[in-house]
JSON list of C-alpha atoms in Angstrom, two decimals:
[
{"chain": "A", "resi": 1, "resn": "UNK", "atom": "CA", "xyz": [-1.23, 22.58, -44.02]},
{"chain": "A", "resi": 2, "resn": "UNK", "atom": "CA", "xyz": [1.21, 19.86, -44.30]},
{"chain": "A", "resi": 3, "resn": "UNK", "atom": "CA", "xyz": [3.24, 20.72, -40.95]},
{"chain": "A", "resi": 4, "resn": "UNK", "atom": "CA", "xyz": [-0.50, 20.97, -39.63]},
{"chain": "A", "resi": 5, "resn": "UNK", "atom": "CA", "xyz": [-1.38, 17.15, -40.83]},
{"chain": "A", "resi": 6, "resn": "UNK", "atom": "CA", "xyz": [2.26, 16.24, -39.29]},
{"chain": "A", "resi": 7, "resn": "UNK", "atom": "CA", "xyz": [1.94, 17.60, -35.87]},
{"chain": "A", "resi": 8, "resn": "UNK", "atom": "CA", "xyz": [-1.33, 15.98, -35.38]},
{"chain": "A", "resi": 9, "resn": "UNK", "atom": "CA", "xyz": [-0.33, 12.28, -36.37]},
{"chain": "A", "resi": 10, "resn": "UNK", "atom": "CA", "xyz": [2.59, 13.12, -34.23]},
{"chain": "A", "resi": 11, "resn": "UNK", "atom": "CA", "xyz": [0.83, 13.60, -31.01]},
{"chain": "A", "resi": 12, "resn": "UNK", "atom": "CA", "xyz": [-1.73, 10.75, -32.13]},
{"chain": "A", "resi": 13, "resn": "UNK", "atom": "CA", "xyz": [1.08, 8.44, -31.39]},
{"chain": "A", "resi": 14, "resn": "UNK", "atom": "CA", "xyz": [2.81, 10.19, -28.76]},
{"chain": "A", "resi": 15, "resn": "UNK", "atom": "CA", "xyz": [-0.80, 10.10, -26.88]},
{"chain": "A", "resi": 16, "resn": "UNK", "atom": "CA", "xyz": [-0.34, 6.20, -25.63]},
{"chain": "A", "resi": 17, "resn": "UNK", "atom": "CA", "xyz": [2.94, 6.77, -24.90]},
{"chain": "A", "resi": 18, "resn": "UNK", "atom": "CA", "xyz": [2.24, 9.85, -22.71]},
{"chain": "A", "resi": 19, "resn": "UNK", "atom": "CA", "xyz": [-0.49, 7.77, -21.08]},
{"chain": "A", "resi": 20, "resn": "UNK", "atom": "CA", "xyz": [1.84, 5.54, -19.24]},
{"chain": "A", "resi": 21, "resn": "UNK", "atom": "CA", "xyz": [3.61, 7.62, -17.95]},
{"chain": "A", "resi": 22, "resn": "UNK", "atom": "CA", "xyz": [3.04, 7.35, -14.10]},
{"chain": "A", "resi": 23, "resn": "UNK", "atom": "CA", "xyz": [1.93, 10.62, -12.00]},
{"chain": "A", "resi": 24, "resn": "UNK", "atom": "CA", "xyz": [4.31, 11.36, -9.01]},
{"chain": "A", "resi": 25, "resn": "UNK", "atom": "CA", "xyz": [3.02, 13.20, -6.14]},
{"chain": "A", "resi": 26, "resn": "UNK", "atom": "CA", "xyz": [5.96, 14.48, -4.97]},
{"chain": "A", "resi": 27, "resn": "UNK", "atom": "CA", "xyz": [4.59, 16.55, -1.87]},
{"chain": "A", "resi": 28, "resn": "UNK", "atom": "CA", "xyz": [3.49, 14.08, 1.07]},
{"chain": "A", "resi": 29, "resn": "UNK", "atom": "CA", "xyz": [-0.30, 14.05, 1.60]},
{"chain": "A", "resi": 30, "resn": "UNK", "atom": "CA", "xyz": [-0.66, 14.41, 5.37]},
{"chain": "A", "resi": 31, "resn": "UNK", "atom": "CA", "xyz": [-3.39, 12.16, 6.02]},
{"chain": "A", "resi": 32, "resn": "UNK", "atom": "CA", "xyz": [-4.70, 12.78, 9.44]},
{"chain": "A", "resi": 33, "resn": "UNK", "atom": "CA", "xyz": [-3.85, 9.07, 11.43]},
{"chain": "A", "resi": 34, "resn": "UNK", "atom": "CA", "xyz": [-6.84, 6.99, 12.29]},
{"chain": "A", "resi": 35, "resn": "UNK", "atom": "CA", "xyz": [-9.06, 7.42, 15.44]},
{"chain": "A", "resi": 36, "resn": "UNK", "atom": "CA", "xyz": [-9.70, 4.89, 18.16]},
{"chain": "A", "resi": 37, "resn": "UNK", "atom": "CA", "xyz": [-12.78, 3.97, 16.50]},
{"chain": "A", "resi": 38, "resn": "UNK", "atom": "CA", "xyz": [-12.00, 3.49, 12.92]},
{"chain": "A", "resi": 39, "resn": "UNK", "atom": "CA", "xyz": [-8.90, 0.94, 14.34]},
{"chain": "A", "resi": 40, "resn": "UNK", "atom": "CA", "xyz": [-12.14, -0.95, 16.06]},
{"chain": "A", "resi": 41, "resn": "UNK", "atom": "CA", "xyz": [-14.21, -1.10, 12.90]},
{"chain": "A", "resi": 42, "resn": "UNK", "atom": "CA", "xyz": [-10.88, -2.37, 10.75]},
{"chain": "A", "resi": 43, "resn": "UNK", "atom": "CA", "xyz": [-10.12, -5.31, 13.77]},
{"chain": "A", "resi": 44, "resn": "UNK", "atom": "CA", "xyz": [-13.72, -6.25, 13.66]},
{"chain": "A", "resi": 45, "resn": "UNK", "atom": "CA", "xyz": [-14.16, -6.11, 10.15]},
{"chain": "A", "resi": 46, "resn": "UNK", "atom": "CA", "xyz": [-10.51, -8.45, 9.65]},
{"chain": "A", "resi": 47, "resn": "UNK", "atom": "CA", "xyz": [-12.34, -10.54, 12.26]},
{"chain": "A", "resi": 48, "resn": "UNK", "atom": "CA", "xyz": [-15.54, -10.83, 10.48]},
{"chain": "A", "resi": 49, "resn": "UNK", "atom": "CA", "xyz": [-13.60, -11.49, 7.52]},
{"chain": "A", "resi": 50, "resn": "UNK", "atom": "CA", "xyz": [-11.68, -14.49, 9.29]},
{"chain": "A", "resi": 51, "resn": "UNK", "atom": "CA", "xyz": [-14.39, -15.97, 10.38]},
{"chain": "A", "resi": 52, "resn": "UNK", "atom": "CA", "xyz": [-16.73, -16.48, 7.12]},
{"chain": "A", "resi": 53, "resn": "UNK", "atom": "CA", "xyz": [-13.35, -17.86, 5.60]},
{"chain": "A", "resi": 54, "resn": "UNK", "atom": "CA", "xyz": [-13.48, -20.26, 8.60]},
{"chain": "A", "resi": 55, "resn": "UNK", "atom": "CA", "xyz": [-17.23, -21.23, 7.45]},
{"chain": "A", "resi": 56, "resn": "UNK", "atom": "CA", "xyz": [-16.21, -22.45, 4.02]},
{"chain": "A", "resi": 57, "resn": "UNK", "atom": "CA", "xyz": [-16.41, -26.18, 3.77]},
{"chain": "A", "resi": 58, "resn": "UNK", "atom": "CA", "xyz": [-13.27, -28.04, 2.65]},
{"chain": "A", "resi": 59, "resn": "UNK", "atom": "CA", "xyz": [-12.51, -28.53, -1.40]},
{"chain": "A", "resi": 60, "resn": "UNK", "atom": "CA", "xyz": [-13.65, -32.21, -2.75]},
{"chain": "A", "resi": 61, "resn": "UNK", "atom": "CA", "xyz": [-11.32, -34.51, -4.45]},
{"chain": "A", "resi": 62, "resn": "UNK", "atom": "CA", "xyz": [-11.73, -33.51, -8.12]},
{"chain": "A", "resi": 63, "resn": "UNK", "atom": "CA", "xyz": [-13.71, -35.57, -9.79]},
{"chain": "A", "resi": 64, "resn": "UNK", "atom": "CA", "xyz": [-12.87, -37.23, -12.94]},
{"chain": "A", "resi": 65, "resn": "UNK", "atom": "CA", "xyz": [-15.82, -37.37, -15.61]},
{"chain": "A", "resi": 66, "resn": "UNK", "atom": "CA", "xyz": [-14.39, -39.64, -18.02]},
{"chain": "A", "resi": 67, "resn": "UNK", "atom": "CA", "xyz": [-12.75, -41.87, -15.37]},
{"chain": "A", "resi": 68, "resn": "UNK", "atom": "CA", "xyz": [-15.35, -44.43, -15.79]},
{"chain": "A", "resi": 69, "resn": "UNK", "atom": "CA", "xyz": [-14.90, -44.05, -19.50]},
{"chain": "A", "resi": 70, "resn": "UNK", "atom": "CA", "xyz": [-10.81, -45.13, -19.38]},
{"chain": "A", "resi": 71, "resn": "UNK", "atom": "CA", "xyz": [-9.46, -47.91, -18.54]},
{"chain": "A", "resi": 72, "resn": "UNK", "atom": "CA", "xyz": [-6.13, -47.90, -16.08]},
{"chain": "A", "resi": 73, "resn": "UNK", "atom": "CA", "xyz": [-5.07, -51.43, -17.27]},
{"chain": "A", "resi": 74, "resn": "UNK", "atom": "CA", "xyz": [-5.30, -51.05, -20.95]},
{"chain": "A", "resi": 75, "resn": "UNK", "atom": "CA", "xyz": [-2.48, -48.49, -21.65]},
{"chain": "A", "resi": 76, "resn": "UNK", "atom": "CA", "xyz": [-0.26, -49.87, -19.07]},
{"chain": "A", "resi": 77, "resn": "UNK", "atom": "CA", "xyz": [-0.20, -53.60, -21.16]},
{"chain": "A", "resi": 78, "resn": "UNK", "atom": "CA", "xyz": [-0.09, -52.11, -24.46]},
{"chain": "A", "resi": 79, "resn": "UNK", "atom": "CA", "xyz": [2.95, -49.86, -23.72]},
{"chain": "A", "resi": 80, "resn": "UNK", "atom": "CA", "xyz": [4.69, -53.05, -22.24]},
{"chain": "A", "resi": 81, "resn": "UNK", "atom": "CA", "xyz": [4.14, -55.17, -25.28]},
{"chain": "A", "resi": 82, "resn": "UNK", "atom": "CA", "xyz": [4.78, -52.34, -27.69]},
{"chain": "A", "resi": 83, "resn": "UNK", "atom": "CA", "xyz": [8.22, -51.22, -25.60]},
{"chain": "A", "resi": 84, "resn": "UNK", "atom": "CA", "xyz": [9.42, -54.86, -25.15]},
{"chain": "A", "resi": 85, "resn": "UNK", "atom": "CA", "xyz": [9.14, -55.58, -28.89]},
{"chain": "A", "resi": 86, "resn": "UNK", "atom": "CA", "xyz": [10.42, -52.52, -30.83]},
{"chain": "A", "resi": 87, "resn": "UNK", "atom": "CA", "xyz": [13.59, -51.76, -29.01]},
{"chain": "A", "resi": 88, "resn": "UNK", "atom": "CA", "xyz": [14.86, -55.52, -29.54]},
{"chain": "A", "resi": 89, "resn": "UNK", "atom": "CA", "xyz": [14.00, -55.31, -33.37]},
{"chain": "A", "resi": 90, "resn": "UNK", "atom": "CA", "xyz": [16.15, -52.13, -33.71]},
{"chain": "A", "resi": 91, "resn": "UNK", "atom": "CA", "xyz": [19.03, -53.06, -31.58]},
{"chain": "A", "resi": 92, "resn": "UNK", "atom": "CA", "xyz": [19.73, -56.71, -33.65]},
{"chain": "A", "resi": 93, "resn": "UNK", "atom": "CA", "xyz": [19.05, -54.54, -36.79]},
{"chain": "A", "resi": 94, "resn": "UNK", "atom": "CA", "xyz": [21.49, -51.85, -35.90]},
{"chain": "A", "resi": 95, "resn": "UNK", "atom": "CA", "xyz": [24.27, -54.45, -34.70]},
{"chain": "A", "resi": 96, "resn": "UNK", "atom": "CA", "xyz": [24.17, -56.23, -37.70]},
{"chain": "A", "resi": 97, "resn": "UNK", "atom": "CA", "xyz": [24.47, -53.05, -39.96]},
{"chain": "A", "resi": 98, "resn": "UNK", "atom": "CA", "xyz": [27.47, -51.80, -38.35]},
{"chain": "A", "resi": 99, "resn": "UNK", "atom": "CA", "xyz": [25.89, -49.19, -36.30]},
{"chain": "A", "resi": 100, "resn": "UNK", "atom": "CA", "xyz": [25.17, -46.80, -39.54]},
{"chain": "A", "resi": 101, "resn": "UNK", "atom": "CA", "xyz": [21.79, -45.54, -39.31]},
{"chain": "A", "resi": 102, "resn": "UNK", "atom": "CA", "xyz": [20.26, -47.40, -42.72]}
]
């Protein structure tokens, strides 16, 4: 009973394993080459297909929803300020302490 209960969890979790497994075909399937008119249906069918992508209109811009919302000048002036402040303060503080961190 036990050996029973074994071999079945065993191929429970051999199962995905064996699943991946790809299937060769190792003789060659002789598929008969197409006719005349089945190369005519495939060049008018590429055609066809050519031509609706030709119909599609040309992508818009994307559009921006909050764009009206943000300002463009407004970070621009406050990372000036902000940058042209803070590094001074640290560099005269660090030059006066020796160049040790605190």
């Amino acid at each position: 009973m036990r050996a029973l209960r074994l071999a079945a969890a065993i191929m429970l979790l051999a199962s995905p394993a064996v699943a991946q497994i790809p299937k060769l075909n190792l003789l060659q399937d002789n598929k008969p080459a197409k006719t005349q008119e089945e190369k005519d249906a495939d060049d008018a069918q590429q055609k066809a297909y050519k031509d609706s992508l030709k119909k599609i209109p040309d992508a818009k811009a994307p559009s921006d929803p909050w764009g009206a919302v943000r300002s463009t000048d407004a970070p621009s002036s406050t990372a000036k300020s902000a940058s042209s402040s803070k590094p001074k303060a640290k560099s005269r503080a660090s030059a006066s302490s020796g160049g040790s961190g605190n």
